[in-house]
mmCIF file with all atom_site columns, C-alpha atoms in Angstrom:
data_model
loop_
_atom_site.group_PDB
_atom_site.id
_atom_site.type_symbol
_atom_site.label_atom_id
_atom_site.label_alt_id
_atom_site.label_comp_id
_atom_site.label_asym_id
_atom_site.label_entity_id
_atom_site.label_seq_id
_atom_site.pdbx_PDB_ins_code
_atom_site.Cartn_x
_atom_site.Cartn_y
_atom_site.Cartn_z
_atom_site.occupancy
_atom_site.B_iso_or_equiv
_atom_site.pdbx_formal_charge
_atom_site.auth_seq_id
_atom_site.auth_comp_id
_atom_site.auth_asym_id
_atom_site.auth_atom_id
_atom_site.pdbx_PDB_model_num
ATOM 1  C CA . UNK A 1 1  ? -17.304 6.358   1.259  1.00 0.00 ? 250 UNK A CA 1
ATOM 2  C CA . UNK A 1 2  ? -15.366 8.286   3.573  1.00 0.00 ? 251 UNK A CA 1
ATOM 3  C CA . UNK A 1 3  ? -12.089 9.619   2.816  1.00 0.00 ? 252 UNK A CA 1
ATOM 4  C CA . UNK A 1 4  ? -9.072  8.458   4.575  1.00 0.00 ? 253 UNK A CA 1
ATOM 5  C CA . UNK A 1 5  ? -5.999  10.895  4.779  1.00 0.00 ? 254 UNK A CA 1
ATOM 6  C CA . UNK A 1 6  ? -2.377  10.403  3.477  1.00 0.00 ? 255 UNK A CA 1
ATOM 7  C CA . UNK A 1 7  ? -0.492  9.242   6.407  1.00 0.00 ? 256 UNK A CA 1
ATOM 8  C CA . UNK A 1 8  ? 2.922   11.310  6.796  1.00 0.00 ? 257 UNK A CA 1
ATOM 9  C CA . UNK A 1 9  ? 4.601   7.942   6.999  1.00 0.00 ? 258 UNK A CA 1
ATOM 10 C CA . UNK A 1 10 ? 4.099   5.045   4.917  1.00 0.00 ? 259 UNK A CA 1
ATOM 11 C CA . UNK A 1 11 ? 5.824   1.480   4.817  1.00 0.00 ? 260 UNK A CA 1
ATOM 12 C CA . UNK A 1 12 ? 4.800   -0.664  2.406  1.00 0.00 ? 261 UNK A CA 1
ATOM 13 C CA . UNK A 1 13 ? 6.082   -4.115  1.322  1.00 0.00 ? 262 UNK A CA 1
ATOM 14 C CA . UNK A 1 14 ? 8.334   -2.312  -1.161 1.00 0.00 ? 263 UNK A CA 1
ATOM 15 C CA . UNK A 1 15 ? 10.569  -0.822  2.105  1.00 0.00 ? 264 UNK A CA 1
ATOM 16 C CA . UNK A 1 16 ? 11.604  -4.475  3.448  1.00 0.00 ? 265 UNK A CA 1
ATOM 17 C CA . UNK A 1 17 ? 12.786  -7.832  2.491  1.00 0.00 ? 266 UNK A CA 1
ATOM 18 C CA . UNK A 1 18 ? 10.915  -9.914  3.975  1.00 0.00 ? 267 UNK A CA 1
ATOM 19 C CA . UNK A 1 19 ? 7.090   -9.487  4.424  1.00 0.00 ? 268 UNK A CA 1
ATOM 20 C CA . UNK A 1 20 ? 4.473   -10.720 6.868  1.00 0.00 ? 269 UNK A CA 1
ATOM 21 C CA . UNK A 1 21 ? 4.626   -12.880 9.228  1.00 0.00 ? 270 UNK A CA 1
ATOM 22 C CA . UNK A 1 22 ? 8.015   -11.544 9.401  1.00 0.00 ? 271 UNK A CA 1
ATOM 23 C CA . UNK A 1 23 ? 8.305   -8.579  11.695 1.00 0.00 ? 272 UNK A CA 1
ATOM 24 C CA . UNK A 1 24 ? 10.937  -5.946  9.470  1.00 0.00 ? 273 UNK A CA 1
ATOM 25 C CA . UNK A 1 25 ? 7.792   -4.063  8.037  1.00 0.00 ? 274 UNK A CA 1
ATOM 26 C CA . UNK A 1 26 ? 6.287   -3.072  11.563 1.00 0.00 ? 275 UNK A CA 1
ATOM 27 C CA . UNK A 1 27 ? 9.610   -2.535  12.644 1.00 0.00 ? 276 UNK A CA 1
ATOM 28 C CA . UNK A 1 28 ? 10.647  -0.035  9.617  1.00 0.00 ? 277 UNK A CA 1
ATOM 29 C CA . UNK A 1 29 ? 7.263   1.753   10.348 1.00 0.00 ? 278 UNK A CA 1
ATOM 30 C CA . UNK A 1 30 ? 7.901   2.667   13.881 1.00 0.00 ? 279 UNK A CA 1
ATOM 31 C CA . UNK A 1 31 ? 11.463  3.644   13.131 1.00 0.00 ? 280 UNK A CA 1
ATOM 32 C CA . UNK A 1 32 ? 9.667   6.279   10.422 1.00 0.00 ? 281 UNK A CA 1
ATOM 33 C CA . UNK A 1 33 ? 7.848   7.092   12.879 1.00 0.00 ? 282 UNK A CA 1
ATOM 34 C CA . UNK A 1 34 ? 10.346  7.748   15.220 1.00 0.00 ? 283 UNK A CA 1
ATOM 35 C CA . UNK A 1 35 ? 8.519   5.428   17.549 1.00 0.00 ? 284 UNK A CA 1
ATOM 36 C CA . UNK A 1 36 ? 9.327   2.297   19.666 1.00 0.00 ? 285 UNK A CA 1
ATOM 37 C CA . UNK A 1 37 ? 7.305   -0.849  19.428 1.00 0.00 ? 286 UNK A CA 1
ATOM 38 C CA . UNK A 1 38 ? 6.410   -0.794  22.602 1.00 0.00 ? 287 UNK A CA 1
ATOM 39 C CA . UNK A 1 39 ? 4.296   2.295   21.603 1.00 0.00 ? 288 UNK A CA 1
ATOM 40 C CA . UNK A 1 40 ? 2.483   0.620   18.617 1.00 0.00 ? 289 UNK A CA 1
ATOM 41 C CA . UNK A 1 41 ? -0.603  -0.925  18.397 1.00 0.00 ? 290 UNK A CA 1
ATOM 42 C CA . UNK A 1 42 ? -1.298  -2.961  15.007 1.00 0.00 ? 291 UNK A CA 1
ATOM 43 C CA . UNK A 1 43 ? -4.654  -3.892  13.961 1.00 0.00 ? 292 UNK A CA 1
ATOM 44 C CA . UNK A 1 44 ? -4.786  -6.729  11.776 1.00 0.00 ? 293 UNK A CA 1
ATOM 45 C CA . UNK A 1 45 ? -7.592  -9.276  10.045 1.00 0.00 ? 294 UNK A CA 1
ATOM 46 C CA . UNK A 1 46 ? -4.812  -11.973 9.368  1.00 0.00 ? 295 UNK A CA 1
ATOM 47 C CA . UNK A 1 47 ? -2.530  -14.823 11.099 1.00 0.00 ? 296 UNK A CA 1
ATOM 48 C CA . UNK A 1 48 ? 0.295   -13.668 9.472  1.00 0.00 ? 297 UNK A CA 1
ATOM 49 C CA . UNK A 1 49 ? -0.261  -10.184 10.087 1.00 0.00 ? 298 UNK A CA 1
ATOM 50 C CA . UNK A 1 50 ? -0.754  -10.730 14.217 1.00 0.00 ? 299 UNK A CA 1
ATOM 51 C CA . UNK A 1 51 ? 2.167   -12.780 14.079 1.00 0.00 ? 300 UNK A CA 1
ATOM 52 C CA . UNK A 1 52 ? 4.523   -9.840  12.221 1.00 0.00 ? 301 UNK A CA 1
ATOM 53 C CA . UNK A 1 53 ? 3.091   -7.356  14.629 1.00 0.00 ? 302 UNK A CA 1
ATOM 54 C CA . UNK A 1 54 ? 3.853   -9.560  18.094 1.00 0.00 ? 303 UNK A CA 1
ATOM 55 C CA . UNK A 1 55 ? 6.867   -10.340 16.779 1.00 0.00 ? 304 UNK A CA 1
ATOM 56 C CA . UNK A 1 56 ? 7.958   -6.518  16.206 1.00 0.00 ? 305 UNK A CA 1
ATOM 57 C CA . UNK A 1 57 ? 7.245   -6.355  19.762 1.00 0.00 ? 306 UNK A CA 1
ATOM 58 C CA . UNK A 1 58 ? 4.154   -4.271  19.467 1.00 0.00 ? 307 UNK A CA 1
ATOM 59 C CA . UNK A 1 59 ? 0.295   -4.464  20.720 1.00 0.00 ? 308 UNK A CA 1
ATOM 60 C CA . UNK A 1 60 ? -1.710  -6.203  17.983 1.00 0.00 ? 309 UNK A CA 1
ATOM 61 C CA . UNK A 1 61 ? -6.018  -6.062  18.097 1.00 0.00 ? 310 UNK A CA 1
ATOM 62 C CA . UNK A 1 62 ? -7.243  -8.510  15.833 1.00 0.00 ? 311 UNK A CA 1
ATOM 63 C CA . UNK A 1 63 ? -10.141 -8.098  13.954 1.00 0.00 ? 312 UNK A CA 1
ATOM 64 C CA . UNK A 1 64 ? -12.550 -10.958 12.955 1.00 0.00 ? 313 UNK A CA 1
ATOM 65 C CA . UNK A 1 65 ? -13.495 -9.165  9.754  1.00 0.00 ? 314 UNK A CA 1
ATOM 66 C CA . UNK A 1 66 ? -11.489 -12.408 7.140  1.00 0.00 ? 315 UNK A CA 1
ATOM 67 C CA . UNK A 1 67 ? -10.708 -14.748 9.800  1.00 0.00 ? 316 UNK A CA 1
ATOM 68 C CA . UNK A 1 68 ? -12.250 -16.610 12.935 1.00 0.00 ? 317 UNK A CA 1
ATOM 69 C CA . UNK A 1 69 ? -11.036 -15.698 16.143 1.00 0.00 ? 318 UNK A CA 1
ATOM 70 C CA . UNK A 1 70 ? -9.205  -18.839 16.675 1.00 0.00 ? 319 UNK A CA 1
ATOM 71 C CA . UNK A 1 71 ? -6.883  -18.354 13.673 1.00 0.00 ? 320 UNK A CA 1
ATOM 72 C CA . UNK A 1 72 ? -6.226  -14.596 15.327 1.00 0.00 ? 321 UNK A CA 1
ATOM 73 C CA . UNK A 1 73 ? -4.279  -15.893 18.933 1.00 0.00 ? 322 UNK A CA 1
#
C-alpha cells in the first residue's frame, strides 16, 4: 500500500446539500481551493460523478475502473 497524503482541502458530502450528479460538491471544492472550474480536472469511475463534474463546469477523465466506457460520456 502506498500512503496517500491529507489534502489541505477536503469536501466531502457532509459540506453540500445535494450530492452527485449534482454539481454543489465540485463547486464547494474549487471555491476551498480558491480555484475556478475552469481550472479543475475531476477524475471519476461513475455516471453520476462525470455528470457532477461537467456540470460544475470543470474537465472530467473518466476512468473505466467500475463502469464501461459507454456509461462514462
Amino acid at each position: 500500500m502506498f500512503p496517500l497524503p491529507v489534502p489541505a482541502v477536503l469536501a466531502t458530502d457532509g459540506g453540500v446539500r445535494v450530492g452527485k450528479p449534482a454539481p454543489e460538491g465540485y463547486r464547494l471544492a474549487a471555491e476551498r481551493r480558491g480555484i475556478g472550474p475552469g481550472d479543475c480536472i475531476v477524475i471519476e469511475d461513475g455516471p453520476a460523478g462525470v455528470r457532477a463534474g461537467k456540470a460544475a463546469g470543470m474537465q472530467v477523465v473518466a476512468v473505466t475502473t467500475t463502469h464501461a466506457r459507454a456509461a462514462l460520456t
